[in-house]
């Protein structure tokens, strides 16, 4: 059996959590492969909304196994909060969730370093979620990290202190005040909770399960345009958010990749700084934010909104090898007289369809007819308004990839499967 990958094609918040929850019944295992508590994945059922940060979005299906892979960075304090808010008792959750011993830990001092670095950046702030992601991945690649497996070491306290002191030395170079004690207490409570879960070499587990014919879904965090290599660097996150990241973040071979589901919103949003060619600064942008409730799931910050950006999407499809597109938030566009799609850019006076390394670009739009119908109750593709179908088919023509799912609301039931 192969592993399918679901990931975001834009700047994050495409609706990955909702879709993973909706399609989980078709899988045995749901595995997160990168990112950490910077992610906020929302899903809804029975009129209750849940927001997950570290835990895979399959967790509400009692018969599924959820894996936090080696590519994820884990803050035990966030983990504990999340476990406590989930609902099911820990005694039950320990059977549903397994954690890689190789996943790196976010230390309390990583969070402080994140804030110190960001405030030092002056006008070029990244707009980080300040969860310690950058410093934790930096320590991982510079080979100074602490991993989940280390918490089982009898000398863990000493190793932890060495790491903390190393960070405190760095912090002396920054004028940054902080209170470590309170968060450290929470962090250690989280470490104790982590120990109740099975901590193991999940790469063996995932490969064994594939051999046994189990169906595995890899759940991405952030989006392709926030990838550390291919996003709008330096305004990116610190991990590989792309399909290749599922191989390194779970320990599976590229030959095992089956379907790659690319999630895209009917428009674009971005939270934090960095280029956003189709950003709208007018009433339309405000309307998208209000109707789409575009406020960060992790930080509550208002998201920047703009029209769909096809050159960016084509780039994401190419990098990820997307085999199927899933459209979300189509319902939010109801009621616009016309909708615009960016089909190319203008850079240095010339039209281009590639994302430039670094230069000012302006979007070139195709304007399409809008639709007025409330589609949130539609459950079949043929029920959708003709203008929306045209909008969807235009994306298919332009990208050469079929749109096989349309999400028309945040609830797991508000989903149209086309194939
Ligand atoms: P993720 O990070 O990709 O999982 O996305 P977020 O959860 O951060 O943001 C997506 C937001 O849109 C959440 O509030 C979801 O509940 C909501 N959502 C997801 N799909 C739909 C949809 O099809 N229509 C509407 N109106 N909301 C949706
Ligand atoms: P999900 O998984 C949207 C953005 C931050 C910032 C940049 C770097 O919910 O789609 P970091 O905390 O990683 O140092 O922030 O990346 N960012 C996200 N934006 N959705 C996310 O995750 C994000 N995770 C990080 O806003 O611009
Ligand atoms: Mg999110």
PDB file of N, CA and C in Angstrom, residues 18-19 264 266 325-331 375 378-381 384 388-389 392 396 403-409 411-419:
ATOM      1  N   UNK A  18     -10.122  20.359   8.235  1.00  0.00           N
ATOM      2  CA  UNK A  18     -11.492  19.951   7.894  1.00  0.00           C
ATOM      3  C   UNK A  18     -11.488  18.764   6.933  1.00  0.00           C
ATOM      4  N   UNK A  19     -10.638  18.856   5.916  1.00  0.00           N
ATOM      5  CA  UNK A  19     -10.648  17.803   4.888  1.00  0.00           C
ATOM      6  C   UNK A  19     -10.045  16.500   5.431  1.00  0.00           C
ATOM      7  N   UNK A 264      -6.773  23.820  -1.967  1.00  0.00           N
ATOM      8  CA  UNK A 264      -6.715  25.266  -2.232  1.00  0.00           C
ATOM      9  C   UNK A 264      -8.039  25.916  -1.878  1.00  0.00           C
ATOM     10  N   UNK A 266     -10.830  28.935  -2.370  1.00  0.00           N
ATOM     11  CA  UNK A 266     -11.379  29.578  -3.568  1.00  0.00           C
ATOM     12  C   UNK A 266     -10.766  30.959  -3.802  1.00  0.00           C
ATOM     13  N   UNK A 325      -7.011  17.934  -6.908  1.00  0.00           N
ATOM     14  CA  UNK A 325      -7.209  19.210  -6.201  1.00  0.00           C
ATOM     15  C   UNK A 325      -8.485  19.134  -5.377  1.00  0.00           C
ATOM     16  N   UNK A 326      -8.424  19.675  -4.179  1.00  0.00           N
ATOM     17  CA  UNK A 326      -9.614  19.805  -3.333  1.00  0.00           C
ATOM     18  C   UNK A 326      -9.851  21.295  -3.119  1.00  0.00           C
ATOM     19  N   UNK A 327     -11.032  21.753  -3.479  1.00  0.00           N
ATOM     20  CA  UNK A 327     -11.368  23.177  -3.320  1.00  0.00           C
ATOM     21  C   UNK A 327     -12.116  23.384  -2.005  1.00  0.00           C
ATOM     22  N   UNK A 328     -11.710  24.386  -1.225  1.00  0.00           N
ATOM     23  CA  UNK A 328     -12.438  24.701   0.013  1.00  0.00           C
ATOM     24  C   UNK A 328     -12.979  26.129  -0.034  1.00  0.00           C
ATOM     25  N   UNK A 329     -13.935  26.373   0.818  1.00  0.00           N
ATOM     26  CA  UNK A 329     -14.515  27.704   1.030  1.00  0.00           C
ATOM     27  C   UNK A 329     -15.144  28.295  -0.235  1.00  0.00           C
ATOM     28  N   UNK A 330     -15.621  27.409  -1.104  1.00  0.00           N
ATOM     29  CA  UNK A 330     -16.312  27.877  -2.306  1.00  0.00           C
ATOM     30  C   UNK A 330     -17.528  28.698  -1.892  1.00  0.00           C
ATOM     31  N   UNK A 331     -18.147  28.354  -0.758  1.00  0.00           N
ATOM     32  CA  UNK A 331     -19.347  29.059  -0.275  1.00  0.00           C
ATOM     33  C   UNK A 331     -19.078  30.529   0.018  1.00  0.00           C
ATOM     34  N   UNK A 375     -24.658  27.866  -1.320  1.00  0.00           N
ATOM     35  CA  UNK A 375     -24.338  26.479  -1.723  1.00  0.00           C
ATOM     36  C   UNK A 375     -24.055  25.574  -0.533  1.00  0.00           C
ATOM     37  N   UNK A 378     -25.653  22.274  -0.651  1.00  0.00           N
ATOM     38  CA  UNK A 378     -25.434  21.391  -1.825  1.00  0.00           C
ATOM     39  C   UNK A 378     -24.571  20.205  -1.416  1.00  0.00           C
ATOM     40  N   UNK A 379     -24.944  19.042  -1.915  1.00  0.00           N
ATOM     41  CA  UNK A 379     -24.149  17.848  -1.601  1.00  0.00           C
ATOM     42  C   UNK A 379     -23.726  17.088  -2.855  1.00  0.00           C
ATOM     43  N   UNK A 380     -24.149  17.567  -4.003  1.00  0.00           N
ATOM     44  CA  UNK A 380     -23.679  16.926  -5.238  1.00  0.00           C
ATOM     45  C   UNK A 380     -23.161  17.999  -6.185  1.00  0.00           C
ATOM     46  N   UNK A 381     -22.193  17.604  -6.988  1.00  0.00           N
ATOM     47  CA  UNK A 381     -21.555  18.565  -7.889  1.00  0.00           C
ATOM     48  C   UNK A 381     -22.559  19.165  -8.856  1.00  0.00           C
ATOM     49  N   UNK A 384     -24.403  22.406  -7.987  1.00  0.00           N
ATOM     50  CA  UNK A 384     -23.693  23.684  -7.830  1.00  0.00           C
ATOM     51  C   UNK A 384     -24.059  24.649  -8.945  1.00  0.00           C
ATOM     52  N   UNK A 388     -20.132  28.704 -10.757  1.00  0.00           N
ATOM     53  CA  UNK A 388     -19.111  28.108  -9.879  1.00  0.00           C
ATOM     54  C   UNK A 388     -18.446  26.930 -10.598  1.00  0.00           C
ATOM     55  N   UNK A 389     -19.263  26.138 -11.291  1.00  0.00           N
ATOM     56  CA  UNK A 389     -18.689  24.994 -12.027  1.00  0.00           C
ATOM     57  C   UNK A 389     -17.691  25.497 -13.079  1.00  0.00           C
ATOM     58  N   UNK A 392     -14.515  26.372 -11.360  1.00  0.00           N
ATOM     59  CA  UNK A 392     -13.771  25.155 -11.015  1.00  0.00           C
ATOM     60  C   UNK A 392     -13.116  24.567 -12.273  1.00  0.00           C
ATOM     61  N   UNK A 396      -9.204  23.658 -13.493  1.00  0.00           N
ATOM     62  CA  UNK A 396      -8.793  22.344 -14.019  1.00  0.00           C
ATOM     63  C   UNK A 396      -8.081  22.488 -15.368  1.00  0.00           C
ATOM     64  N   UNK A 403     -10.348  18.633 -10.098  1.00  0.00           N
ATOM     65  CA  UNK A 403     -10.844  19.044  -8.779  1.00  0.00           C
ATOM     66  C   UNK A 403     -11.842  17.964  -8.354  1.00  0.00           C
ATOM     67  N   UNK A 404     -11.449  17.146  -7.384  1.00  0.00           N
ATOM     68  CA  UNK A 404     -12.277  15.977  -7.065  1.00  0.00           C
ATOM     69  C   UNK A 404     -13.103  16.154  -5.797  1.00  0.00           C
ATOM     70  N   UNK A 405     -12.897  17.272  -5.118  1.00  0.00           N
ATOM     71  CA  UNK A 405     -13.692  17.521  -3.918  1.00  0.00           C
ATOM     72  C   UNK A 405     -13.942  19.019  -3.773  1.00  0.00           C
ATOM     73  N   UNK A 406     -15.162  19.347  -3.358  1.00  0.00           N
ATOM     74  CA  UNK A 406     -15.505  20.759  -3.137  1.00  0.00           C
ATOM     75  C   UNK A 406     -16.084  20.868  -1.732  1.00  0.00           C
ATOM     76  N   UNK A 407     -15.485  21.725  -0.932  1.00  0.00           N
ATOM     77  CA  UNK A 407     -15.972  21.935   0.431  1.00  0.00           C
ATOM     78  C   UNK A 407     -16.838  23.186   0.436  1.00  0.00           C
ATOM     79  N   UNK A 408     -18.038  23.047   1.024  1.00  0.00           N
ATOM     80  CA  UNK A 408     -18.997  24.162   0.979  1.00  0.00           C
ATOM     81  C   UNK A 408     -19.354  24.673   2.384  1.00  0.00           C
ATOM     82  N   UNK A 409     -18.560  24.289   3.369  1.00  0.00           N
ATOM     83  CA  UNK A 409     -18.780  24.751   4.734  1.00  0.00           C
ATOM     84  C   UNK A 409     -17.787  24.079   5.662  1.00  0.00           C
ATOM     85  N   UNK A 411     -18.193  22.208   8.335  1.00  0.00           N
ATOM     86  CA  UNK A 411     -18.546  20.918   8.938  1.00  0.00           C
ATOM     87  C   UNK A 411     -18.095  19.755   8.049  1.00  0.00           C
ATOM     88  N   UNK A 412     -17.773  18.631   8.693  1.00  0.00           N
ATOM     89  CA  UNK A 412     -17.303  17.469   7.903  1.00  0.00           C
ATOM     90  C   UNK A 412     -18.348  17.006   6.900  1.00  0.00           C
ATOM     91  N   UNK A 413     -19.624  17.263   7.185  1.00  0.00           N
ATOM     92  CA  UNK A 413     -20.689  16.858   6.250  1.00  0.00           C
ATOM     93  C   UNK A 413     -20.789  17.799   5.035  1.00  0.00           C
ATOM     94  N   UNK A 414     -20.274  19.012   5.187  1.00  0.00           N
ATOM     95  CA  UNK A 414     -20.424  20.013   4.115  1.00  0.00           C
ATOM     96  C   UNK A 414     -19.347  19.808   3.050  1.00  0.00           C
ATOM     97  N   UNK A 415     -19.390  18.658   2.454  1.00  0.00           N
ATOM     98  CA  UNK A 415     -18.336  18.242   1.530  1.00  0.00           C
ATOM     99  C   UNK A 415     -18.956  17.536   0.328  1.00  0.00           C
ATOM    100  N   UNK A 416     -18.506  17.915  -0.865  1.00  0.00           N
ATOM    101  CA  UNK A 416     -19.000  17.274  -2.089  1.00  0.00           C
ATOM    102  C   UNK A 416     -17.871  16.449  -2.696  1.00  0.00           C
ATOM    103  N   UNK A 417     -18.108  15.138  -2.830  1.00  0.00           N
ATOM    104  CA  UNK A 417     -17.120  14.254  -3.449  1.00  0.00           C
ATOM    105  C   UNK A 417     -17.521  14.073  -4.907  1.00  0.00           C
ATOM    106  N   UNK A 418     -16.598  14.343  -5.793  1.00  0.00           N
ATOM    107  CA  UNK A 418     -16.955  14.306  -7.217  1.00  0.00           C
ATOM    108  C   UNK A 418     -16.701  12.960  -7.847  1.00  0.00           C
ATOM    109  N   UNK A 419     -15.754  12.221  -7.256  1.00  0.00           N
ATOM    110  CA  UNK A 419     -15.433  10.932  -7.899  1.00  0.00           C
ATOM    111  C   UNK A 419     -15.537   9.803  -6.892  1.00  0.00           C
TER     112      UNK A 419
END
